[in-house]
Coordinates of C-alpha atoms in Angstrom, one line a residue:
A276 CA -82.4 116.7 -182.6
R277 CA -84.8 119.5 -181.6
L278 CA -87.8 117.3 -182.3
M279 CA -89.4 118.1 -178.9
P280 CA -91.2 121.5 -178.4
G281 CA -89.6 124.1 -176.2
A282 CA -87.3 127.1 -176.5
V283 CA -84.7 125.8 -174.1
S284 CA -82.9 122.5 -174.4
A285 CA -83.7 120.1 -171.6
S286 CA -80.1 120.1 -170.4
E287 CA -80.1 123.9 -170.1
D288 CA -83.5 124.3 -168.4
Y289 CA -82.4 125.6 -165.1
G290 CA -85.9 126.5 -164.1
I291 CA -86.7 122.8 -163.9
L292 CA -83.5 122.1 -162.1
E293 CA -84.4 124.8 -159.5
L294 CA -87.7 123.0 -158.9
L295 CA -85.9 119.7 -158.6
L296 CA -83.6 121.2 -156.0
Q297 CA -86.6 121.3 -153.7
T298 CA -86.9 117.5 -153.7
E299 CA -85.8 115.4 -150.7
G300 CA -83.2 113.7 -152.8
A301 CA -81.6 116.9 -153.9
R302 CA -81.6 118.4 -150.4
Q303 CA -80.1 115.2 -148.9
R304 CA -77.3 115.4 -151.5
G305 CA -76.7 119.1 -151.0
L306 CA -77.2 119.8 -154.7
S307 CA -77.2 123.4 -156.0
L308 CA -77.6 125.3 -159.3
D309 CA -73.9 126.0 -159.2
F310 CA -73.3 122.2 -159.0
F311 CA -75.5 121.7 -162.1
R312 CA -73.9 124.5 -164.0
G313 CA -70.5 122.8 -163.6
L314 CA -71.7 119.5 -165.2
E315 CA -71.7 118.3 -168.8
P316 CA -75.2 118.5 -170.4
V317 CA -75.5 114.7 -170.4
E318 CA -74.9 114.7 -166.6
R319 CA -77.5 117.4 -166.0
L320 CA -80.0 115.2 -167.9
A321 CA -79.0 112.2 -165.9
W322 CA -79.6 114.2 -162.7
R323 CA -83.0 115.4 -164.0
W324 CA -84.0 111.8 -164.7
L325 CA -82.8 110.6 -161.3
L326 CA -84.5 113.3 -159.3
Y327 CA -87.8 113.0 -161.2
N328 CA -87.9 109.3 -160.8
E329 CA -86.7 109.3 -157.2
K330 CA -89.6 111.6 -156.4
A331 CA -92.1 109.6 -158.3
L332 CA -91.0 106.3 -156.6
G333 CA -91.1 108.0 -153.2
E334 CA -94.6 109.3 -153.9
L335 CA -95.8 105.8 -155.0
Q336 CA -94.1 103.9 -152.3
H337 CA -97.2 103.3 -150.2
A338 CA -99.8 103.8 -152.9
S339 CA -101.7 100.5 -153.3
N340 CA -103.5 101.8 -156.3
A341 CA -100.3 102.5 -158.3
R342 CA -97.8 100.3 -160.0
V343 CA -94.3 101.2 -161.4
A344 CA -93.9 100.2 -165.0
V345 CA -90.4 100.1 -166.3
Y346 CA -90.3 101.1 -170.0
E347 CA -87.5 98.6 -170.9
E348 CA -89.5 95.7 -169.3
L349 CA -92.6 96.8 -171.4
C350 CA -90.4 96.7 -174.5
K351 CA -88.9 93.3 -173.7
N352 CA -92.4 91.7 -173.3
P353 CA -95.0 94.1 -174.5
A354 CA -98.1 91.8 -174.5
G355 CA -97.3 90.2 -171.2
E356 CA -96.4 93.5 -169.4
Y357 CA -99.4 95.4 -170.8
R358 CA -101.7 92.6 -170.0
A359 CA -100.4 92.6 -166.4
L360 CA -101.0 96.4 -166.2
F361 CA -104.6 95.8 -167.4
E362 CA -105.0 93.1 -164.7
F363 CA -103.6 95.5 -162.1
A364 CA -106.1 98.1 -163.1
E365 CA -108.9 95.4 -163.0
L366 CA -109.6 95.9 -166.7
D367 CA -110.3 93.2 -169.2
W368 CA -107.7 92.5 -171.9
P369 CA -109.8 92.7 -175.0
A370 CA -108.8 91.3 -178.3
Q371 CA -108.6 94.9 -179.7
S372 CA -105.9 95.8 -177.2
A373 CA -103.9 92.7 -177.8
A374 CA -104.1 93.3 -181.5
F375 CA -103.0 96.9 -181.2
V376 CA -100.0 95.9 -179.0
D377 CA -99.1 93.2 -181.5
A378 CA -99.4 95.5 -184.5
S379 CA -97.6 98.4 -183.0
T380 CA -94.6 96.2 -181.9
H381 CA -94.3 94.2 -185.1
S382 CA -94.2 97.1 -187.6
E383 CA -92.2 100.2 -187.9
K384 CA -93.1 103.8 -188.9
S385 CA -90.3 106.3 -189.2
A386 CA -92.2 109.3 -187.8
Y387 CA -90.5 110.4 -184.6
F388 CA -93.6 110.2 -182.4
S389 CA -95.0 107.1 -184.0
V390 CA -96.0 104.3 -181.6
F391 CA -95.3 101.7 -184.3
K392 CA -91.7 100.9 -183.4
D393 CA -89.5 97.8 -182.8
P394 CA -89.6 97.8 -179.0
Q395 CA -86.1 96.4 -178.6
R396 CA -84.6 99.1 -180.8
A397 CA -86.7 101.8 -179.2
A398 CA -85.7 100.9 -175.7
F399 CA -82.1 99.9 -176.2
G400 CA -81.0 101.8 -179.3
W401 CA -79.3 104.4 -177.2
K402 CA -76.6 101.8 -176.3
H403 CA -75.4 102.0 -180.0
K404 CA -76.0 105.8 -180.5
L405 CA -74.7 107.3 -177.3
P406 CA -70.9 107.5 -177.0
E407 CA -69.4 105.2 -174.3
E408 CA -68.1 108.3 -172.4
A409 CA -71.6 109.7 -172.2
Q410 CA -72.9 106.4 -171.0
A411 CA -70.3 106.2 -168.3
R412 CA -71.2 109.8 -167.1
I413 CA -74.8 108.8 -166.9
M414 CA -74.1 105.6 -165.0
A415 CA -71.9 107.4 -162.5
V416 CA -74.9 109.7 -161.7
V417 CA -77.6 107.0 -161.4
A418 CA -75.7 104.0 -160.1
G419 CA -77.0 102.8 -156.7
S420 CA -80.1 105.1 -156.7
A421 CA -83.6 103.7 -156.3
P422 CA -84.4 104.4 -159.9
G423 CA -81.0 103.1 -161.0
V424 CA -81.7 99.8 -159.1
L425 CA -84.8 99.2 -161.3
F426 CA -82.3 99.0 -164.2
G427 CA -79.8 96.9 -162.4
L428 CA -77.4 99.9 -161.9

């Protein structure tokens, strides 16, 4: 929808893809720019997501001071998940934070970047908006990967 800043669409940003080709996951799979150029835009985006998240998970694997937070889990149970993140960070869960999470997840503002959204719709709305064929292409890329497993794929 061109709501994010940038001159190049994310699916056509081959500079980012070149950087991602340097990751262990891309090297192990023998990926190349030619491979990416032959894909549909939605598949390139799925590969970007996969390689970013694979790298992040690998970097965090042995970090005792880091915790992976899955967006969809945060949206299913905002108060519980955010409270657990506060506890992990050894922070108090003040009433102000609880009130903000409650207010921001029980009201809706239409602005694109608004944090006041229905969390279920924000996290899972793509299932109704994205064509089934595109969903299948994405699933084919991410299924079985470490990040994909976080989503049951």
